[in-house]
CSV table of C-alpha atoms and ligand atoms in Angstrom, one decimal:
chain,number,residue,atom,x,y,z
A,1,MET,CA,283.9,172.1,290.0
A,2,LYS,CA,283.7,168.3,290.0
A,3,THR,CA,284.6,166.4,286.9
A,4,SER,CA,282.2,164.0,285.2
A,5,ALA,CA,284.2,161.0,286.5
A,6,GLU,CA,284.0,162.3,290.1
A,7,ILE,CA,280.2,162.9,289.8
A,8,ALA,CA,279.7,159.4,288.4
A,9,ALA,CA,281.8,157.9,291.2
A,10,PHE,CA,279.9,159.8,293.8
A,11,VAL,CA,276.5,158.6,292.5
A,12,SER,CA,277.8,155.0,292.4
A,13,ASP,CA,279.3,155.2,295.9
A,14,ALA,CA,276.3,156.9,297.4
A,15,ALA,CA,274.0,154.3,295.8
A,16,HIS,CA,276.0,151.4,297.2
A,17,ARG,CA,276.1,153.0,300.6
A,18,ALA,CA,272.3,153.3,300.5
A,19,GLY,CA,271.9,149.6,299.6
A,20,PHE,CA,271.5,149.8,295.8
A,21,ASP,CA,273.3,147.4,293.5
A,22,LEU,CA,273.4,149.8,290.5
A,23,ALA,CA,272.9,153.4,289.7
A,24,GLY,CA,273.3,155.7,286.7
A,25,ILE,CA,272.4,159.1,285.4
A,26,ALA,CA,270.1,159.9,282.5
A,27,PRO,CA,269.3,163.3,281.1
A,28,ALA,CA,265.8,164.6,282.0
A,29,THR,CA,264.6,164.6,278.4
A,30,GLN,CA,262.2,162.8,276.1
A,31,PHE,CA,263.5,159.7,274.5
A,32,PRO,CA,262.2,157.8,271.4
A,33,GLU,CA,260.6,155.2,273.6
A,34,HIS,CA,258.3,157.8,275.1
A,35,ALA,CA,256.6,158.2,271.7
A,36,CYS,CA,255.4,154.5,272.0
A,37,PHE,CA,253.3,155.4,275.0
A,38,PRO,CA,250.3,157.3,273.5
A,39,PRO,CA,249.7,154.6,270.8
A,40,TRP,CA,249.9,151.9,273.4
A,41,ILE,CA,247.2,153.6,275.5
A,42,ALA,CA,245.1,154.4,272.4
A,43,ALA,CA,245.2,150.7,271.4
A,44,GLY,CA,243.6,149.9,274.8
A,45,ARG,CA,246.6,147.8,275.9
A,46,ALA,CA,246.6,149.3,279.4
A,47,GLY,CA,243.3,147.6,280.1
A,48,GLU,CA,241.6,149.1,283.2
A,49,MET,CA,244.8,150.8,284.5
A,50,HIS,CA,243.3,154.3,283.9
A,51,TYR,CA,245.8,155.9,286.3
A,52,LEU,CA,248.3,155.5,283.5
A,53,GLU,CA,246.3,157.9,281.4
A,54,ALA,CA,246.8,160.9,283.7
A,55,ARG,CA,247.4,164.0,281.6
A,56,GLY,CA,249.4,167.2,282.2
A,57,GLU,CA,248.2,170.8,281.8
A,58,ASP,CA,249.0,170.7,278.0
A,59,GLY,CA,246.7,167.7,277.5
A,60,ARG,CA,249.5,165.2,276.9
A,61,PHE,CA,250.0,162.1,279.0
A,62,LYS,CA,252.2,162.8,282.0
A,63,ARG,CA,254.2,159.7,281.2
A,64,GLU,CA,254.9,161.0,277.8
A,65,ALA,CA,257.1,163.9,278.9
A,66,LEU,CA,258.9,164.4,282.2
A,67,ALA,CA,258.7,168.2,281.8
A,68,GLN,CA,255.0,167.9,282.6
A,69,ILE,CA,255.6,166.8,286.1
A,70,ALA,CA,259.0,168.3,286.9
A,71,PRO,CA,259.9,171.1,284.5
A,72,TRP,CA,262.8,171.9,286.7
A,73,ALA,CA,264.4,168.5,286.4
A,74,ARG,CA,267.7,168.3,284.5
A,75,SER,CA,268.8,164.8,285.4
A,76,VAL,CA,267.3,161.5,286.5
A,77,ILE,CA,269.3,159.3,288.8
A,78,VAL,CA,268.1,155.7,288.4
A,79,CYS,CA,268.9,153.2,291.1
A,80,ALA,CA,268.4,149.5,291.0
A,81,MET,CA,268.2,146.9,293.8
A,82,ASN,CA,268.5,143.2,293.2
A,83,TYR,CA,265.6,141.2,294.8
A,84,HIS,CA,266.6,137.7,293.5
A,85,THR,CA,266.5,135.3,296.5
A,86,SER,CA,266.8,131.8,294.9
A,87,PRO,CA,266.5,129.9,291.7
A,88,ALA,CA,262.9,128.9,290.8
A,89,SER,CA,263.8,125.2,291.2
A,90,ASP,CA,264.9,125.7,294.8
A,91,ALA,CA,262.1,128.1,295.6
A,92,ALA,CA,259.2,125.9,294.7
A,93,PRO,CA,258.9,122.4,293.3
A,94,ASP,CA,256.6,122.2,290.3
A,95,ASP,CA,253.6,121.3,292.4
A,96,SER,CA,250.2,122.2,291.0
A,97,SER,CA,248.6,122.2,294.4
A,98,ARG,CA,250.6,125.3,295.2
A,99,GLY,CA,250.3,128.7,293.8
A,100,TRP,CA,253.0,131.1,292.6
A,101,ILE,CA,253.4,134.5,293.9
A,102,SER,CA,255.7,136.7,291.9
A,103,ARG,CA,259.2,137.0,293.5
A,104,TYR,CA,259.0,140.7,293.9
A,105,ALA,CA,256.2,140.3,296.5
A,106,TRP,CA,258.0,137.7,298.7
A,107,SER,CA,260.1,140.2,300.7
A,108,GLN,CA,260.0,140.8,304.5
A,109,ARG,CA,259.1,144.4,304.0
A,110,ASP,CA,257.2,146.1,301.1
A,111,TYR,CA,259.8,147.0,298.5
A,112,HIS,CA,258.3,150.5,298.0
A,113,ASP,CA,259.3,151.3,301.6
A,114,VAL,CA,262.7,149.7,301.4
A,115,LEU,CA,263.6,151.6,298.2
A,116,MET,CA,262.2,154.9,299.4
A,117,ASP,CA,264.4,154.7,302.5
A,118,SER,CA,267.4,154.1,300.4
A,119,LEU,CA,266.5,156.9,297.9
A,120,ARG,CA,266.0,159.4,300.8
A,121,GLN,CA,269.5,158.5,302.0
A,122,MET,CA,270.9,159.1,298.5
A,123,GLU,CA,268.9,162.3,298.2
A,124,SER,CA,270.5,163.7,301.4
A,125,ALA,CA,274.0,162.7,300.1
A,126,LEU,CA,273.2,164.5,296.8
A,127,HIS,CA,272.2,167.7,298.6
A,128,GLU,CA,275.4,167.6,300.6
A,129,PHE,CA,277.5,166.9,297.6
A,130,ALA,CA,276.0,169.7,295.5
A,131,GLY,CA,276.7,172.3,298.3
A,132,LYS,CA,274.0,174.6,296.9
A,133,PRO,CA,270.2,174.6,296.9
A,134,LEU,CA,268.7,172.1,294.5
A,135,GLU,CA,265.4,170.5,293.8
A,136,THR,CA,264.9,166.8,294.1
A,137,ARG,CA,262.0,164.3,294.0
A,138,CYS,CA,262.1,160.6,294.6
A,139,TYR,CA,259.8,157.9,293.1
A,140,VAL,CA,259.4,154.2,293.6
A,141,ASP,CA,257.1,152.7,291.0
A,142,THR,CA,254.2,155.0,291.6
A,143,GLY,CA,255.2,158.2,289.9
A,144,PRO,CA,253.9,159.3,286.5
A,145,LEU,CA,257.1,158.5,284.6
A,146,LEU,CA,258.4,155.6,282.6
A,147,GLU,CA,261.3,154.4,284.9
A,148,ARG,CA,262.4,151.7,282.5
A,149,VAL,CA,263.1,154.2,279.7
A,150,PHE,CA,265.3,156.3,282.0
A,151,ALA,CA,267.0,153.2,283.4
A,152,ARG,CA,268.0,152.3,279.9
A,153,TYR,CA,269.5,155.7,279.2
A,154,ALA,CA,271.2,155.7,282.7
A,155,GLY,CA,273.0,152.6,281.6
A,156,VAL,CA,271.3,150.4,284.2
A,157,GLY,CA,270.2,147.9,281.6
A,158,TRP,CA,268.4,147.4,278.3
A,159,ILE,CA,264.7,146.9,277.9
A,160,GLY,CA,264.3,143.3,276.9
A,161,LYS,CA,261.8,141.8,274.6
A,162,ASN,CA,259.8,140.8,277.7
A,163,THR,CA,259.7,144.6,278.5
A,164,CYS,CA,261.8,144.2,281.7
A,165,ILE,CA,265.1,146.0,282.4
A,166,ILE,CA,267.9,143.6,282.1
A,167,ASN,CA,271.4,144.1,283.4
A,168,GLN,CA,274.2,142.1,281.9
A,169,GLN,CA,275.6,141.0,285.3
A,170,LEU,CA,272.5,141.0,287.6
A,171,GLY,CA,269.7,139.9,285.2
A,172,SER,CA,266.2,141.4,285.5
A,173,TRP,CA,265.2,140.7,289.1
A,174,LEU,CA,265.6,144.4,289.8
A,175,PHE,CA,263.5,147.0,291.6
A,176,LEU,CA,263.9,150.5,290.2
A,177,GLY,CA,263.8,153.8,292.1
A,178,VAL,CA,264.5,157.3,290.6
A,179,ILE,CA,265.6,160.7,291.9
A,180,LEU,CA,264.8,163.7,289.7
A,181,THR,CA,267.1,166.5,290.3
A,182,SER,CA,267.6,170.1,289.1
A,183,LEU,CA,271.3,169.4,288.9
A,184,GLU,CA,272.8,169.0,285.5
A,185,LEU,CA,274.7,165.7,285.9
A,186,PRO,CA,276.8,164.0,283.2
A,187,PRO,CA,274.7,161.2,281.7
A,188,ALA,CA,275.8,157.6,281.3
A,189,LEU,CA,275.8,155.7,278.0
A,190,PRO,CA,272.6,153.8,277.2
A,191,ALA,CA,272.8,150.1,277.8
A,192,PRO,CA,273.0,148.2,274.5
A,193,ASP,CA,270.3,145.7,273.7
A,194,ARG,CA,271.6,142.1,274.2
A,195,CYS,CA,268.5,140.1,273.4
A,196,GLY,CA,269.8,139.2,270.0
A,197,SER,CA,267.8,136.6,268.2
A,198,CYS,CA,266.5,135.1,271.4
A,199,ARG,CA,262.7,134.9,271.9
A,200,ARG,CA,262.4,132.6,274.8
A,201,CYS,CA,260.2,135.0,276.8
A,202,ILE,CA,257.8,135.4,273.9
A,203,ASP,CA,257.5,131.7,273.4
A,204,ALA,CA,257.1,131.0,277.2
A,205,CYS,CA,254.2,133.5,277.7
A,206,PRO,CA,251.1,131.3,278.2
A,207,THR,CA,248.6,134.0,277.4
A,208,ASN,CA,250.4,135.5,274.4
A,209,ALA,CA,250.7,138.8,276.2
A,210,LEU,CA,254.0,139.6,274.4
A,211,VAL,CA,252.3,140.3,271.1
A,212,ALA,CA,255.6,141.2,269.5
A,213,PRO,CA,259.2,141.7,270.7
A,214,TYR,CA,259.2,144.6,273.2
A,215,GLU,CA,255.4,144.9,273.0
A,216,LEU,CA,253.1,143.9,275.9
A,217,ASP,CA,249.4,143.8,275.8
A,218,ALA,CA,248.7,144.2,279.5
A,219,ARG,CA,245.1,143.0,279.1
A,220,ARG,CA,246.5,139.5,278.4
A,221,CYS,CA,249.3,139.6,280.9
A,222,ILE,CA,248.9,137.5,284.0
A,223,SER,CA,250.5,140.2,286.2
A,224,TYR,CA,247.7,142.5,285.2
A,225,LEU,CA,245.0,139.9,285.4
A,226,THR,CA,246.0,138.7,288.9
A,227,ILE,CA,246.7,142.1,290.4
A,228,GLU,CA,245.0,145.0,288.6
A,229,LYS,CA,242.0,143.4,287.0
A,230,ARG,CA,238.9,143.5,289.2
A,231,GLY,CA,235.9,141.2,288.9
A,232,GLU,CA,235.8,138.6,286.2
A,233,VAL,CA,238.9,137.3,284.5
A,234,PRO,CA,238.2,136.7,280.8
A,235,GLU,CA,237.4,133.0,280.4
A,236,GLU,CA,239.7,132.5,277.5
A,237,LEU,CA,242.7,133.6,279.6
A,238,ARG,CA,242.0,131.6,282.7
A,239,ALA,CA,243.6,128.3,281.6
A,240,GLY,CA,246.8,130.2,280.7
A,241,MET,CA,247.1,131.5,284.2
A,242,GLY,CA,248.1,128.1,285.4
A,243,ARG,CA,249.1,128.4,289.1
A,244,GLN,CA,250.0,132.1,289.1
A,245,VAL,CA,248.0,133.7,291.9
A,246,PHE,CA,249.8,137.1,292.1
A,247,GLY,CA,251.9,138.3,289.3
A,248,CYS,CA,253.9,136.1,286.9
A,249,ASP,CA,257.6,135.4,286.6
A,250,LEU,CA,257.5,133.1,283.6
A,251,CYS,CA,259.1,135.4,281.0
A,252,GLN,CA,261.9,136.3,283.4
A,253,ASP,CA,262.4,132.7,284.6
A,254,VAL,CA,263.3,131.6,281.0
A,255,CYS,CA,265.5,134.6,280.3
A,256,PRO,CA,269.1,133.4,279.8
A,257,TRP,CA,270.4,136.6,281.5
A,258,ASN,CA,268.8,135.4,284.7
A,259,GLY,CA,270.5,132.0,284.6
A,260,GLN,CA,273.4,133.2,286.7
A,261,ALA,CA,271.6,136.0,288.5
A,262,PRO,CA,273.2,136.6,291.9
A,263,VAL,CA,271.2,136.4,295.1
A,264,THR,CA,270.5,139.5,297.1
A,265,ALA,CA,272.0,140.0,300.5
A,266,ALA,CA,269.5,142.7,301.5
A,267,PRO,CA,267.9,141.4,304.8
A,268,GLU,CA,264.6,143.2,304.1
A,269,LEU,CA,264.2,141.6,300.7
A,270,GLN,CA,264.6,138.0,301.9
A,271,ALA,CA,261.6,135.8,301.2
A,272,ARG,CA,258.9,135.2,303.8
A,273,PRO,CA,258.6,131.4,303.6
A,274,LYS,CA,254.8,131.6,303.8
A,275,LEU,CA,254.6,133.5,300.5
A,276,VAL,CA,256.8,131.1,298.5
A,277,ALA,CA,254.5,128.7,296.7
A,278,PRO,CA,251.5,128.9,299.1
A,279,GLU,CA,248.9,126.1,299.3
A,280,LEU,CA,246.1,126.9,296.8
A,281,GLU,CA,243.3,125.6,299.0
A,282,TRP,CA,244.5,127.8,301.9
A,283,LEU,CA,244.5,130.9,299.7
A,284,ALA,CA,241.2,130.2,298.1
A,285,THR,CA,239.6,130.0,301.6
A,286,ILE,CA,241.7,132.6,303.4
A,287,THR,CA,239.8,134.6,306.0
A,288,GLU,CA,239.7,138.3,306.2
A,289,ASP,CA,241.8,138.3,309.4
A,290,ASP,CA,244.5,136.0,308.0
A,291,PHE,CA,244.6,138.0,304.8
A,292,ARG,CA,245.2,141.2,306.8
A,293,ASP,CA,247.7,139.7,309.2
A,294,ILE,CA,249.8,137.7,306.7
A,295,PHE,CA,249.9,140.2,303.9
A,296,ARG,CA,250.5,143.3,306.1
A,297,GLY,CA,253.3,145.3,304.6
A,298,SER,CA,253.2,143.4,301.4
A,299,PRO,CA,252.3,144.5,297.8
A,300,ILE,CA,250.0,141.5,297.7
A,301,LYS,CA,247.4,143.7,299.4
A,302,ARG,CA,246.9,145.4,296.1
A,303,ALA,CA,245.0,142.4,294.7
A,304,LYS,CA,242.7,142.5,297.8
A,305,ARG,CA,241.4,139.4,299.4
A,306,SER,CA,238.7,139.0,296.9
A,307,GLY,CA,241.2,139.1,294.0
A,308,LEU,CA,243.6,136.7,295.6
A,309,ARG,CA,240.9,134.2,296.3
A,310,ARG,CA,239.6,134.5,292.8
A,311,ASN,CA,243.1,133.8,291.4
A,312,ALA,CA,243.6,130.8,293.7
A,313,ILE,CA,240.3,129.4,292.6
A,314,VAL,CA,241.3,129.7,288.9
A,315,ALA,CA,244.5,127.9,289.8
A,316,LEU,CA,242.6,125.1,291.6
A,317,GLY,CA,240.7,124.6,288.3
A,318,ASN,CA,244.0,124.4,286.4
A,319,SER,CA,245.6,122.0,288.9
A,320,ASN,CA,244.4,118.7,287.5
A,321,GLN,CA,244.2,117.6,291.2
A,322,VAL,CA,240.9,115.7,291.7
A,323,HIS,CA,241.0,116.1,295.4
A,324,PHE,CA,240.2,119.8,295.0
A,325,GLU,CA,236.8,119.0,293.7
A,326,ASN,CA,235.0,119.2,297.1
A,327,CYS,CA,236.6,122.5,297.9
A,328,LEU,CA,235.4,123.9,294.5
A,329,VAL,CA,231.9,122.6,295.0
A,330,ALA,CA,231.8,124.5,298.3
A,331,LEU,CA,233.3,127.6,296.8
A,332,SER,CA,230.6,127.5,294.0
A,333,ASN,CA,228.2,128.7,296.7
A,334,ASP,CA,230.5,131.4,298.1
A,335,PRO,CA,228.9,134.6,299.2
A,336,ASP,CA,231.4,136.5,297.0
A,337,PRO,CA,229.8,136.4,293.5
A,338,SER,CA,233.2,136.6,291.8
A,339,ALA,CA,234.6,133.6,293.9
A,340,ALA,CA,231.4,131.6,293.2
A,341,SER,CA,231.4,132.2,289.4
A,342,HIS,CA,235.1,131.4,289.1
A,343,ALA,CA,234.7,128.3,291.2
A,344,ARG,CA,232.0,127.1,288.9
A,345,TRP,CA,234.3,127.6,285.9
A,346,ALA,CA,237.1,125.9,287.8
A,347,LEU,CA,235.0,122.9,288.7
A,348,ARG,CA,234.0,122.4,285.1
A,349,ARG,CA,237.6,122.6,284.0
A,350,LEU,CA,238.7,120.2,286.7
A,351,ARG,CA,236.0,117.7,285.8
A,352,THR,CA,236.9,117.9,282.2
A,353,ALA,CA,240.6,117.3,283.0
A,354,CYS,CA,239.8,114.5,285.5
A,355,PRO,CA,236.7,112.7,284.2
A,356,GLY,CA,236.5,110.5,287.3
A,357,ALA,CA,236.0,113.5,289.5
A,358,ALA,CA,232.3,114.2,288.8
A,359,ALA,CA,231.4,110.5,289.5
A,360,LYS,CA,232.5,110.8,293.0
A,361,GLN,CA,230.6,114.0,293.6
A,362,PRO,CA,226.9,113.6,293.2
A,363,ALA,CA,225.9,117.1,294.0
A,364,ASP,CA,226.5,119.5,291.1
A,365,PRO,CA,226.9,123.1,292.0
A,366,PRO,CA,224.1,125.5,291.1
A,367,GLU,CA,224.1,126.8,287.5
A,368,GLU,CA,225.3,130.3,286.9
A,369,PRO,CA,222.4,132.7,286.7
B,1,LIG,S1,254.5,138.3,283.0
B,1,LIG,FE1,253.7,136.3,282.4
B,1,LIG,S2,251.8,136.8,281.2
B,1,LIG,FE2,253.0,138.7,281.4
B,1,LIG,S3,254.2,138.8,279.6
B,1,LIG,FE3,255.5,137.7,281.1
B,1,LIG,S4,255.0,135.5,280.8
B,1,LIG,FE4,253.4,136.7,279.8
B,2,LIG,S1,264.3,135.8,277.1
B,2,LIG,FE1,265.6,136.3,275.4
B,2,LIG,S2,264.4,137.8,274.2
B,2,LIG,FE2,263.4,137.6,276.2
B,2,LIG,S3,264.2,139.3,277.4
B,2,LIG,FE3,265.5,137.5,277.8
B,2,LIG,S4,267.2,137.6,276.3
B,2,LIG,FE4,265.6,139.0,275.6
């Protein structure tokens, strides 16, 4: 019979051998945070992410109670991998002709695959360690469970006011992966909340998506708008999107716990130079072939070419760069109706910000139908 300390040491060692930076154990139970999920959905804050509303056999949301998807689970091992590659100032100068792709999408290989390989390695070690038959299941990001809640109770980090998991040493640039197991393992202590009176993330959010501390309205969040939202981006939110073309790091960039965040050594998570602050004009006009080739094995594919172009067009409108006017005039006639309508908005915005622009361009784009 292993002691709690031996089990905790095994989990930590196995996680490090598999390439994780942190790991902890939470009991497979329901926590107070789970109770916030149904009202969050009921308030419509999940927007069009209807997959979050999947229900179990008893009619409750699957994300509300782990027992609905894995009644046999007794423990949740939560693993975290640092994906921080460089400070924002080094990564991309503040150049409004370049877009911003969220850091988590820069990696050489899709993080889902990287983490799943590491989880599988840990899973095998766990089976060996247990020395008896047991059930396990691994998830990276796509399972119907609230990883952050279990991460908190596994001691990996606290849930910050920006709703991200924050670790006192590593900050919040963390990918999470979980292993559900039928083994009853000794749980860690939950990580204490260290946000204190800080509210930098709330103040920095350009679309007021953090409607209160720890409360995100996804419909206003740039991550949702640039990745999950199809079709038209609500006009009143476009200016706030700034130069974000895929995801948004602003509420993490300002977090003081990320000020000294260490840089990851994981080779597969190093940044692809092409994805760090890409040229907006290139993205707005990217061909189908280039999109497929360049974003192969990248989470950016989730936005699809149409969504990425739409986002880049919005960013062109926000750029204050008069030399993008001709590009936007051409895009106003784009065969993709979403690209065309966003380009007409972007052109109006650019011309308002740079009054000299329209004078140089006699041909106005066609009016929106
Ligand atoms: S990711 Fe961006 S838009 Fe979303 S809450 Fe953070 S700062 Fe606001
Ligand atoms: S910026 Fe401040 S309030 Fe927001 S998550 Fe970080 S420490 Fe917490």
